[in-house]
Amino acid sequence: KDYAPILESRGYACDVSLIGTNPWRRSDGSFPTRPQPTYECPHSPLGEGGTTFPGWSCVHDGWWASPACTKLGGDPAKECIVYLDYGGGFAWASNVISTWESLQIPMLYAYVGSWDTIVDIGRDYALNGNRMMFNWRSPDATFALQSAGASTKYRVRTLSMNYPPSMVPSSNSPYTLARQELTLHAPEVAMLLSRMRITRGQMDEMSARLPAFSEAHGLPYGLAQEEAFFNITCEWVLKYRFPAEVREEGIIAWSDWLMTAEDCPPGSTFNAETLSCSKCLAGQTATGGAACSACKAGR
């Protein structure tokens, strides 16, 4: 597909009799032992005229070594953390590069520019033992990677999440992220998000269910994302709705996220339709989420 011309331009041809192993071979029988970057040195990972960053060195056949990687000496392919990028080159951006450098992470980066190479990561590891990092657009990597046209699937799951020292996340509760505009345009939703508490155990449970659901229902890749996510989250909502049924297990029920009148601060009233609190008008007050009434004289 899109990746084939890159291999052909570097002297490789596909031997169909070897499909299932390493079919791309040169005339001497050699084959690529790692993914081939889209652009060869000295071109930027995003093509001629693309962005480059101070201190990064182009090595091998189009891989880029960070300053921390270069300092290690030796062969960057063996000494540094390999990162494979594709599509729009998500990781080749100043904010990502500066983060890697601020943490002194020795990175060896390659832009392959095509989804074809990402779906083949599992096969490449099985055949050649290559280990590498890559970016996935969802906050979950538990889907089954499947080589195009092949029946072999490679299970991928998150083993750990690592944060810069300044972030220090809670050990049992993932982050909730939302746009700042949400508070202005949908304060009720923003309030609900602020009260959301999902434990790491609950996230792990849902993550483990995703590939199992996809496999049990024979879902192709595209539907696996949509249908599995929908069904697994629906099951979670049904299972963890009522506090009395789950508190003995130390699990948070989502009904606890919903506001009640008792949650309203003084000077606000409870709106049962939106499950939120609204400030009383000037000259009015309320306690316990009751209806607003005129303030006492002098207050």
PDB file of C-alpha atoms in Angstrom:
ATOM      1  CA  LYS A   1       0.000   0.000   0.000  1.00  0.00           C
ATOM      2  CA  ASP A   2       1.364   3.462   0.865  1.00  0.00           C
ATOM      3  CA  TYR A   3       4.425   1.970   2.530  1.00  0.00           C
ATOM      4  CA  ALA A   4       5.415  -0.288  -0.386  1.00  0.00           C
ATOM      5  CA  PRO A   5       7.008   2.507  -2.497  1.00  0.00           C
ATOM      6  CA  ILE A   6       9.315   3.366   0.420  1.00  0.00           C
ATOM      7  CA  LEU A   7      10.644  -0.178   0.549  1.00  0.00           C
ATOM      8  CA  GLU A   8      10.903  -0.389  -3.250  1.00  0.00           C
ATOM      9  CA  SER A   9      12.887   2.869  -3.394  1.00  0.00           C
ATOM     10  CA  ARG A  10      15.472   1.277  -1.083  1.00  0.00           C
ATOM     11  CA  GLY A  11      15.992  -1.793  -3.188  1.00  0.00           C
ATOM     12  CA  TYR A  12      13.478  -4.177  -1.634  1.00  0.00           C
ATOM     13  CA  ALA A  13      10.965  -6.287  -3.562  1.00  0.00           C
ATOM     14  CA  CYS A  14       8.090  -8.331  -2.196  1.00  0.00           C
ATOM     15  CA  ASP A  15       8.527 -12.087  -2.519  1.00  0.00           C
ATOM     16  CA  VAL A  16       4.968 -13.396  -2.192  1.00  0.00           C
ATOM     17  CA  SER A  17       6.248 -16.869  -1.362  1.00  0.00           C
ATOM     18  CA  LEU A  18       7.628 -15.438   1.895  1.00  0.00           C
ATOM     19  CA  ILE A  19       4.472 -13.662   3.057  1.00  0.00           C
ATOM     20  CA  GLY A  20       4.031 -14.469   6.735  1.00  0.00           C
ATOM     21  CA  THR A  21       7.742 -14.097   7.445  1.00  0.00           C
ATOM     22  CA  ASN A  22       9.825 -11.205   6.053  1.00  0.00           C
ATOM     23  CA  PRO A  23       8.705 -10.977   2.402  1.00  0.00           C
ATOM     24  CA  TRP A  24      10.529  -7.769   1.483  1.00  0.00           C
ATOM     25  CA  ARG A  25      13.977  -8.804   0.244  1.00  0.00           C
ATOM     26  CA  ARG A  26      16.917  -7.367  -1.641  1.00  0.00           C
ATOM     27  CA  SER A  27      18.677  -9.312  -4.373  1.00  0.00           C
ATOM     28  CA  ASP A  28      21.158 -10.637  -1.799  1.00  0.00           C
ATOM     29  CA  GLY A  29      18.304 -12.003   0.346  1.00  0.00           C
ATOM     30  CA  SER A  30      18.611  -9.395   3.092  1.00  0.00           C
ATOM     31  CA  PHE A  31      15.465  -7.850   4.545  1.00  0.00           C
ATOM     32  CA  PRO A  32      14.763  -4.725   6.659  1.00  0.00           C
ATOM     33  CA  THR A  33      15.251  -5.511  10.323  1.00  0.00           C
ATOM     34  CA  ARG A  34      13.356  -2.427  11.476  1.00  0.00           C
ATOM     35  CA  PRO A  35      10.659  -0.131   9.992  1.00  0.00           C
ATOM     36  CA  GLN A  36      11.933   2.142   7.245  1.00  0.00           C
ATOM     37  CA  PRO A  37      11.465   5.916   7.815  1.00  0.00           C
ATOM     38  CA  THR A  38       9.608   7.804   5.111  1.00  0.00           C
ATOM     39  CA  TYR A  39      12.442  10.287   4.570  1.00  0.00           C
ATOM     40  CA  GLU A  40      16.118   9.416   4.432  1.00  0.00           C
ATOM     41  CA  CYS A  41      18.840  11.533   6.009  1.00  0.00           C
ATOM     42  CA  PRO A  42      19.265  14.447   6.103  1.00  0.00           C
ATOM     43  CA  HIS A  43      15.623  15.320   5.423  1.00  0.00           C
ATOM     44  CA  SER A  44      13.329  16.245   8.284  1.00  0.00           C
ATOM     45  CA  PRO A  45      10.921  13.544   9.502  1.00  0.00           C
ATOM     46  CA  LEU A  46       8.119  15.522   7.854  1.00  0.00           C
ATOM     47  CA  GLY A  47       9.844  16.043   4.505  1.00  0.00           C
ATOM     48  CA  GLU A  48      12.061  18.668   2.925  1.00  0.00           C
ATOM     49  CA  GLY A  49      11.493  22.033   4.532  1.00  0.00           C
ATOM     50  CA  GLY A  50      10.008  20.367   7.606  1.00  0.00           C
ATOM     51  CA  THR A  51      10.892  21.301  11.169  1.00  0.00           C
ATOM     52  CA  THR A  52      14.120  20.117  12.761  1.00  0.00           C
ATOM     53  CA  PHE A  53      15.233  20.708  16.337  1.00  0.00           C
ATOM     54  CA  PRO A  54      18.628  21.791  17.714  1.00  0.00           C
ATOM     55  CA  GLY A  55      20.863  18.938  18.753  1.00  0.00           C
ATOM     56  CA  TRP A  56      18.867  16.180  17.048  1.00  0.00           C
ATOM     57  CA  SER A  57      20.978  14.040  14.722  1.00  0.00           C
ATOM     58  CA  CYS A  58      19.854  12.051  11.681  1.00  0.00           C
ATOM     59  CA  VAL A  59      21.286   8.530  11.879  1.00  0.00           C
ATOM     60  CA  HIS A  60      21.051   5.260   9.936  1.00  0.00           C
ATOM     61  CA  ASP A  61      18.457   5.542   7.174  1.00  0.00           C
ATOM     62  CA  GLY A  62      16.289   8.380   8.435  1.00  0.00           C
ATOM     63  CA  TRP A  63      16.055   7.906  12.194  1.00  0.00           C
ATOM     64  CA  TRP A  64      16.545  10.934  14.447  1.00  0.00           C
ATOM     65  CA  ALA A  65      18.463  10.720  17.722  1.00  0.00           C
ATOM     66  CA  SER A  66      17.743  13.183  20.536  1.00  0.00           C
ATOM     67  CA  PRO A  67      20.666  14.971  22.222  1.00  0.00           C
ATOM     68  CA  ALA A  68      20.268  12.686  25.246  1.00  0.00           C
ATOM     69  CA  CYS A  69      20.410   9.682  22.918  1.00  0.00           C
ATOM     70  CA  THR A  70      23.562  10.919  21.184  1.00  0.00           C
ATOM     71  CA  LYS A  71      25.289  11.458  24.535  1.00  0.00           C
ATOM     72  CA  LEU A  72      24.996   7.759  25.326  1.00  0.00           C
ATOM     73  CA  GLY A  73      27.367   6.895  22.492  1.00  0.00           C
ATOM     74  CA  GLY A  74      27.356   3.571  20.703  1.00  0.00           C
ATOM     75  CA  ASP A  75      24.619   2.508  18.316  1.00  0.00           C
ATOM     76  CA  PRO A  76      21.458   4.618  18.903  1.00  0.00           C
ATOM     77  CA  ALA A  77      19.303   1.722  17.635  1.00  0.00           C
ATOM     78  CA  LYS A  78      20.522  -0.362  20.578  1.00  0.00           C
ATOM     79  CA  GLU A  79      21.049   2.310  23.243  1.00  0.00           C
ATOM     80  CA  CYS A  80      17.969   4.551  22.935  1.00  0.00           C
ATOM     81  CA  ILE A  81      14.185   4.292  23.258  1.00  0.00           C
ATOM     82  CA  VAL A  82      12.681   3.768  19.819  1.00  0.00           C
ATOM     83  CA  TYR A  83       9.591   5.829  18.975  1.00  0.00           C
ATOM     84  CA  LEU A  84       7.634   5.161  15.784  1.00  0.00           C
ATOM     85  CA  ASP A  85       5.424   7.978  14.477  1.00  0.00           C
ATOM     86  CA  TYR A  86       2.912   7.977  11.632  1.00  0.00           C
ATOM     87  CA  GLY A  87       0.051   9.947  10.067  1.00  0.00           C
ATOM     88  CA  GLY A  88       0.465  13.632  10.873  1.00  0.00           C
ATOM     89  CA  GLY A  89       3.683  13.093  12.818  1.00  0.00           C
ATOM     90  CA  PHE A  90       2.024  13.708  16.186  1.00  0.00           C
ATOM     91  CA  ALA A  91       5.180  13.394  18.261  1.00  0.00           C
ATOM     92  CA  TRP A  92       7.395  15.547  16.018  1.00  0.00           C
ATOM     93  CA  ALA A  93       6.231  18.766  17.663  1.00  0.00           C
ATOM     94  CA  SER A  94       8.106  21.278  19.768  1.00  0.00           C
ATOM     95  CA  ASN A  95       6.106  20.594  22.941  1.00  0.00           C
ATOM     96  CA  VAL A  96       6.763  16.846  22.767  1.00  0.00           C
ATOM     97  CA  ILE A  97      10.418  17.288  21.823  1.00  0.00           C
ATOM     98  CA  SER A  98      11.004  19.778  24.654  1.00  0.00           C
ATOM     99  CA  THR A  99       9.358  17.396  27.144  1.00  0.00           C
ATOM    100  CA  TRP A 100      11.606  14.527  26.084  1.00  0.00           C
ATOM    101  CA  GLU A 101      14.644  16.759  26.449  1.00  0.00           C
ATOM    102  CA  SER A 102      13.604  18.273  29.794  1.00  0.00           C
ATOM    103  CA  LEU A 103      13.372  14.731  31.167  1.00  0.00           C
ATOM    104  CA  GLN A 104      16.617  13.699  29.456  1.00  0.00           C
ATOM    105  CA  ILE A 105      14.918  10.784  27.695  1.00  0.00           C
ATOM    106  CA  PRO A 106      17.195   9.251  25.033  1.00  0.00           C
ATOM    107  CA  MET A 107      14.830   8.939  22.063  1.00  0.00           C
ATOM    108  CA  LEU A 108      15.393   7.468  18.613  1.00  0.00           C
ATOM    109  CA  TYR A 109      12.527   8.751  16.469  1.00  0.00           C
ATOM    110  CA  ALA A 110      11.268   7.639  13.059  1.00  0.00           C
ATOM    111  CA  TYR A 111       8.418   8.995  10.977  1.00  0.00           C
ATOM    112  CA  VAL A 112       6.957   6.173   8.867  1.00  0.00           C
ATOM    113  CA  GLY A 113       3.989   8.147   7.599  1.00  0.00           C
ATOM    114  CA  SER A 114       1.650   5.207   7.100  1.00  0.00           C
ATOM    115  CA  TRP A 115      -0.789   3.172   9.141  1.00  0.00           C
ATOM    116  CA  ASP A 116       0.474   0.030   7.382  1.00  0.00           C
ATOM    117  CA  THR A 117       3.546  -0.142   9.588  1.00  0.00           C
ATOM    118  CA  ILE A 118       1.603   0.371  12.821  1.00  0.00           C
ATOM    119  CA  VAL A 119      -0.732  -2.587  12.245  1.00  0.00           C
ATOM    120  CA  ASP A 120       2.349  -4.711  11.565  1.00  0.00           C
ATOM    121  CA  ILE A 121       4.154  -3.893  14.836  1.00  0.00           C
ATOM    122  CA  GLY A 122       3.059  -7.164  16.408  1.00  0.00           C
ATOM    123  CA  ARG A 123       4.338  -9.254  13.509  1.00  0.00           C
ATOM    124  CA  ASP A 124       7.611  -7.318  13.423  1.00  0.00           C
ATOM    125  CA  TYR A 125       8.167  -7.965  17.133  1.00  0.00           C
ATOM    126  CA  ALA A 126       7.351 -11.663  16.753  1.00  0.00           C
ATOM    127  CA  LEU A 127       9.774 -12.079  13.824  1.00  0.00           C
ATOM    128  CA  ASN A 128      12.535  -9.591  14.564  1.00  0.00           C
ATOM    129  CA  GLY A 129      12.181  -8.805  18.265  1.00  0.00           C
ATOM    130  CA  ASN A 130      11.937  -5.039  17.708  1.00  0.00           C
ATOM    131  CA  ARG A 131      10.507  -3.155  20.682  1.00  0.00           C
ATOM    132  CA  MET A 132       9.244   0.383  20.138  1.00  0.00           C
ATOM    133  CA  MET A 133       6.875   3.007  21.431  1.00  0.00           C
ATOM    134  CA  PHE A 134       4.080   4.488  19.331  1.00  0.00           C
ATOM    135  CA  ASN A 135       1.212   6.900  19.722  1.00  0.00           C
ATOM    136  CA  TRP A 136      -2.431   5.807  19.724  1.00  0.00           C
ATOM    137  CA  ARG A 137      -5.294   8.262  19.407  1.00  0.00           C
ATOM    138  CA  SER A 138      -7.501   6.652  22.073  1.00  0.00           C
ATOM    139  CA  PRO A 139      -6.740   6.725  25.807  1.00  0.00           C
ATOM    140  CA  ASP A 140      -6.603   2.940  25.676  1.00  0.00           C
ATOM    141  CA  ALA A 141      -4.397   0.469  23.833  1.00  0.00           C
ATOM    142  CA  THR A 142      -6.150  -2.781  24.545  1.00  0.00           C
ATOM    143  CA  PHE A 143      -7.368  -3.381  21.005  1.00  0.00           C
ATOM    144  CA  ALA A 144      -6.006  -6.274  18.983  1.00  0.00           C
ATOM    145  CA  LEU A 145      -3.472  -5.221  16.363  1.00  0.00           C
ATOM    146  CA  GLN A 146      -4.077  -7.201  13.214  1.00  0.00           C
ATOM    147  CA  SER A 147      -1.918  -7.331  10.117  1.00  0.00           C
ATOM    148  CA  ALA A 148      -3.835  -6.385   6.986  1.00  0.00           C
ATOM    149  CA  GLY A 149      -5.035  -9.518   5.230  1.00  0.00           C
ATOM    150  CA  ALA A 150      -3.661 -11.818   7.923  1.00  0.00           C
ATOM    151  CA  SER A 151      -5.477 -13.805  10.571  1.00  0.00           C
ATOM    152  CA  THR A 152      -2.849 -13.352  13.287  1.00  0.00           C
ATOM    153  CA  LYS A 153      -3.781 -10.907  16.046  1.00  0.00           C
ATOM    154  CA  TYR A 154      -1.425  -9.351  18.582  1.00  0.00           C
ATOM    155  CA  ARG A 155      -2.864  -8.330  21.918  1.00  0.00           C
ATOM    156  CA  VAL A 156      -1.659  -4.972  23.207  1.00  0.00           C
ATOM    157  CA  ARG A 157      -2.392  -3.680  26.679  1.00  0.00           C
ATOM    158  CA  THR A 158      -1.183  -0.860  28.892  1.00  0.00           C
ATOM    159  CA  LEU A 159       1.353  -2.154  31.409  1.00  0.00           C
ATOM    160  CA  SER A 160       1.953   1.131  33.198  1.00  0.00           C
ATOM    161  CA  MET A 161       1.478   4.890  32.952  1.00  0.00           C
ATOM    162  CA  ASN A 162       4.450   7.132  33.657  1.00  0.00           C
ATOM    163  CA  TYR A 163       4.273  10.836  34.443  1.00  0.00           C
ATOM    164  CA  PRO A 164       6.826  13.639  34.768  1.00  0.00           C
ATOM    165  CA  PRO A 165       7.630  14.291  38.457  1.00  0.00           C
ATOM    166  CA  SER A 166       5.625  17.530  38.444  1.00  0.00           C
ATOM    167  CA  MET A 167       2.357  15.753  37.634  1.00  0.00           C
ATOM    168  CA  VAL A 168       2.265  13.149  40.450  1.00  0.00           C
ATOM    169  CA  PRO A 169      -1.128  11.561  39.739  1.00  0.00           C
ATOM    170  CA  SER A 170      -3.300   9.855  42.311  1.00  0.00           C
ATOM    171  CA  SER A 171      -2.433   6.195  42.502  1.00  0.00           C
ATOM    172  CA  ASN A 172      -6.031   5.045  42.181  1.00  0.00           C
ATOM    173  CA  SER A 173      -7.889   7.675  40.180  1.00  0.00           C
ATOM    174  CA  PRO A 174      -7.262   8.643  36.543  1.00  0.00           C
ATOM    175  CA  TYR A 175      -7.336  12.258  35.385  1.00  0.00           C
ATOM    176  CA  THR A 176     -10.480  13.940  34.067  1.00  0.00           C
ATOM    177  CA  LEU A 177      -9.747  16.363  31.210  1.00  0.00           C
ATOM    178  CA  ALA A 178     -12.164  18.956  29.815  1.00  0.00           C
ATOM    179  CA  ARG A 179     -12.027  22.185  27.817  1.00  0.00           C
ATOM    180  CA  GLN A 180     -12.205  25.397  29.839  1.00  0.00           C
ATOM    181  CA  GLU A 181     -15.161  26.587  27.739  1.00  0.00           C
ATOM    182  CA  LEU A 182     -17.282  23.787  29.193  1.00  0.00           C
ATOM    183  CA  THR A 183     -17.696  25.675  32.464  1.00  0.00           C
ATOM    184  CA  LEU A 184     -19.146  28.663  30.606  1.00  0.00           C
ATOM    185  CA  HIS A 185     -21.392  26.895  28.124  1.00  0.00           C
ATOM    186  CA  ALA A 186     -22.455  23.805  30.082  1.00  0.00           C
ATOM    187  CA  PRO A 187     -21.817  24.368  33.800  1.00  0.00           C
ATOM    188  CA  GLU A 188     -23.954  21.359  34.745  1.00  0.00           C
ATOM    189  CA  VAL A 189     -21.726  19.039  32.724  1.00  0.00           C
ATOM    190  CA  ALA A 190     -18.599  20.685  34.137  1.00  0.00           C
ATOM    191  CA  MET A 191     -19.916  20.131  37.652  1.00  0.00           C
ATOM    192  CA  LEU A 192     -20.615  16.467  36.899  1.00  0.00           C
ATOM    193  CA  LEU A 193     -17.085  15.992  35.556  1.00  0.00           C
ATOM    194  CA  SER A 194     -15.610  17.607  38.665  1.00  0.00           C
ATOM    195  CA  ARG A 195     -17.406  15.012  40.788  1.00  0.00           C
ATOM    196  CA  MET A 196     -16.458  11.987  38.668  1.00  0.00           C
ATOM    197  CA  ARG A 197     -14.339   9.418  40.468  1.00  0.00           C
ATOM    198  CA  ILE A 198     -13.293   6.284  38.597  1.00  0.00           C
ATOM    199  CA  THR A 199     -10.734   4.056  40.249  1.00  0.00           C
ATOM    200  CA  ARG A 200      -7.773   2.536  38.476  1.00  0.00           C
ATOM    201  CA  GLY A 201      -9.299  -0.882  39.146  1.00  0.00           C
ATOM    202  CA  GLN A 202     -12.503   0.091  37.352  1.00  0.00           C
ATOM    203  CA  MET A 203     -10.523   1.401  34.371  1.00  0.00           C
ATOM    204  CA  ASP A 204      -8.472  -1.790  34.245  1.00  0.00           C
ATOM    205  CA  GLU A 205     -11.655  -3.854  34.348  1.00  0.00           C
ATOM    206  CA  MET A 206     -13.185  -1.994  31.377  1.00  0.00           C
ATOM    207  CA  SER A 207      -9.915  -2.113  29.446  1.00  0.00           C
ATOM    208  CA  ALA A 208      -9.700  -5.872  29.895  1.00  0.00           C
ATOM    209  CA  ARG A 209     -13.280  -6.280  28.697  1.00  0.00           C
ATOM    210  CA  LEU A 210     -12.776  -4.357  25.430  1.00  0.00           C
ATOM    211  CA  PRO A 211     -10.643  -6.878  23.498  1.00  0.00           C
ATOM    212  CA  ALA A 212     -12.611  -9.784  24.991  1.00  0.00           C
ATOM    213  CA  PHE A 213     -15.887  -8.259  23.778  1.00  0.00           C
ATOM    214  CA  SER A 214     -14.487  -7.555  20.306  1.00  0.00           C
ATOM    215  CA  GLU A 215     -13.154 -11.088  19.954  1.00  0.00           C
ATOM    216  CA  ALA A 216     -16.302 -12.772  21.310  1.00  0.00           C
ATOM    217  CA  HIS A 217     -18.491 -10.892  18.854  1.00  0.00           C
ATOM    218  CA  GLY A 218     -16.104 -11.203  15.906  1.00  0.00           C
ATOM    219  CA  LEU A 219     -15.957  -7.440  15.403  1.00  0.00           C
ATOM    220  CA  PRO A 220     -13.634  -6.031  12.719  1.00  0.00           C
ATOM    221  CA  TYR A 221     -11.282  -3.255  13.797  1.00  0.00           C
ATOM    222  CA  GLY A 222     -13.519  -0.261  12.964  1.00  0.00           C
ATOM    223  CA  LEU A 223     -16.607  -1.606  14.741  1.00  0.00           C
ATOM    224  CA  ALA A 224     -14.539  -2.813  17.685  1.00  0.00           C
ATOM    225  CA  GLN A 225     -13.823   0.773  18.692  1.00  0.00           C
ATOM    226  CA  GLU A 226     -17.425   1.943  18.486  1.00  0.00           C
ATOM    227  CA  GLU A 227     -19.499  -1.066  19.507  1.00  0.00           C
ATOM    228  CA  ALA A 228     -17.184  -2.419  22.204  1.00  0.00           C
ATOM    229  CA  PHE A 229     -16.714   0.986  23.840  1.00  0.00           C
ATOM    230  CA  PHE A 230     -20.484   1.564  23.846  1.00  0.00           C
ATOM    231  CA  ASN A 231     -21.399  -1.843  25.259  1.00  0.00           C
ATOM    232  CA  ILE A 232     -18.633  -2.045  27.863  1.00  0.00           C
ATOM    233  CA  THR A 233     -19.386   1.419  29.251  1.00  0.00           C
ATOM    234  CA  CYS A 234     -23.116   0.619  29.264  1.00  0.00           C
ATOM    235  CA  GLU A 235     -22.416  -2.527  31.283  1.00  0.00           C
ATOM    236  CA  TRP A 236     -20.343  -0.458  33.714  1.00  0.00           C
ATOM    237  CA  VAL A 237     -23.165   2.073  34.199  1.00  0.00           C
ATOM    238  CA  LEU A 238     -25.632  -0.706  34.962  1.00  0.00           C
ATOM    239  CA  LYS A 239     -23.256  -2.493  37.313  1.00  0.00           C
ATOM    240  CA  TYR A 240     -22.127   0.496  39.391  1.00  0.00           C
ATOM    241  CA  ARG A 241     -25.302   2.544  39.644  1.00  0.00           C
ATOM    242  CA  PHE A 242     -26.437   1.942  43.223  1.00  0.00           C
ATOM    243  CA  PRO A 243     -24.076   2.758  46.129  1.00  0.00           C
ATOM    244  CA  ALA A 244     -25.460   0.134  48.510  1.00  0.00           C
ATOM    245  CA  GLU A 245     -24.530  -2.650  46.091  1.00  0.00           C
ATOM    246  CA  VAL A 246     -20.891  -1.723  45.601  1.00  0.00           C
ATOM    247  CA  ARG A 247     -19.640   0.198  48.633  1.00  0.00           C
ATOM    248  CA  GLU A 248     -18.846  -2.979  50.516  1.00  0.00           C
ATOM    249  CA  GLU A 249     -16.371  -3.767  47.735  1.00  0.00           C
ATOM    250  CA  GLY A 250     -14.760  -0.331  48.077  1.00  0.00           C
ATOM    251  CA  ILE A 251     -15.976   0.719  44.628  1.00  0.00           C
ATOM    252  CA  ILE A 252     -17.408   4.136  43.804  1.00  0.00           C
ATOM    253  CA  ALA A 253     -20.945   4.198  42.388  1.00  0.00           C
ATOM    254  CA  TRP A 254     -21.565   6.703  39.621  1.00  0.00           C
ATOM    255  CA  SER A 255     -24.803   7.816  41.289  1.00  0.00           C
ATOM    256  CA  ASP A 256     -22.558   9.495  43.872  1.00  0.00           C
ATOM    257  CA  TRP A 257     -21.413  11.861  41.117  1.00  0.00           C
ATOM    258  CA  LEU A 258     -24.910  13.336  40.776  1.00  0.00           C
ATOM    259  CA  MET A 259     -25.610  16.414  42.828  1.00  0.00           C
ATOM    260  CA  THR A 260     -28.360  16.557  45.407  1.00  0.00           C
ATOM    261  CA  ALA A 261     -29.854  19.552  47.209  1.00  0.00           C
ATOM    262  CA  GLU A 262     -27.527  18.935  50.163  1.00  0.00           C
ATOM    263  CA  ASP A 263     -24.539  19.563  47.899  1.00  0.00           C
ATOM    264  CA  CYS A 264     -25.580  23.131  47.079  1.00  0.00           C
ATOM    265  CA  PRO A 265     -23.550  25.842  48.838  1.00  0.00           C
ATOM    266  CA  PRO A 266     -25.360  28.581  50.779  1.00  0.00           C
ATOM    267  CA  GLY A 267     -26.902  31.152  48.462  1.00  0.00           C
ATOM    268  CA  SER A 268     -27.873  28.660  45.765  1.00  0.00           C
ATOM    269  CA  THR A 269     -30.909  26.546  44.939  1.00  0.00           C
ATOM    270  CA  PHE A 270     -31.122  23.002  43.599  1.00  0.00           C
ATOM    271  CA  ASN A 271     -32.438  22.424  40.070  1.00  0.00           C
ATOM    272  CA  ALA A 272     -33.900  18.907  39.957  1.00  0.00           C
ATOM    273  CA  GLU A 273     -34.091  18.871  36.141  1.00  0.00           C
ATOM    274  CA  THR A 274     -30.401  19.560  35.548  1.00  0.00           C
ATOM    275  CA  LEU A 275     -29.169  18.099  38.866  1.00  0.00           C
ATOM    276  CA  SER A 276     -27.181  21.262  39.512  1.00  0.00           C
ATOM    277  CA  CYS A 277     -27.114  24.285  41.790  1.00  0.00           C
ATOM    278  CA  SER A 278     -27.964  27.802  40.643  1.00  0.00           C
ATOM    279  CA  LYS A 279     -26.994  30.997  42.432  1.00  0.00           C
ATOM    280  CA  CYS A 280     -29.846  32.978  43.902  1.00  0.00           C
ATOM    281  CA  LEU A 281     -30.552  36.440  42.530  1.00  0.00           C
ATOM    282  CA  ALA A 282     -29.203  39.499  44.333  1.00  0.00           C
ATOM    283  CA  GLY A 283     -31.202  40.074  47.492  1.00  0.00           C
ATOM    284  CA  GLN A 284     -32.116  36.403  47.811  1.00  0.00           C
ATOM    285  CA  THR A 285     -30.559  33.437  49.584  1.00  0.00           C
ATOM    286  CA  ALA A 286     -31.104  29.760  50.344  1.00  0.00           C
ATOM    287  CA  THR A 287     -29.590  26.923  52.351  1.00  0.00           C
ATOM    288  CA  GLY A 288     -29.557  23.196  51.684  1.00  0.00           C
ATOM    289  CA  GLY A 289     -30.585  23.727  48.075  1.00  0.00           C
ATOM    290  CA  ALA A 290     -34.028  25.047  49.022  1.00  0.00           C
ATOM    291  CA  ALA A 291     -35.870  27.596  46.918  1.00  0.00           C
ATOM    292  CA  CYS A 292     -34.424  31.087  47.036  1.00  0.00           C
ATOM    293  CA  SER A 293     -36.156  33.599  49.282  1.00  0.00           C
ATOM    294  CA  ALA A 294     -35.644  37.238  50.193  1.00  0.00           C
ATOM    295  CA  CYS A 295     -32.761  37.964  52.502  1.00  0.00           C
ATOM    296  CA  LYS A 296     -33.548  39.193  55.978  1.00  0.00           C
ATOM    297  CA  ALA A 297     -33.483  42.922  56.459  1.00  0.00           C
ATOM    298  CA  GLY A 298     -29.972  44.269  56.766  1.00  0.00           C
ATOM    299  CA  ARG A 299     -28.349  41.220  55.123  1.00  0.00           C
TER     300      ARG A 299
END
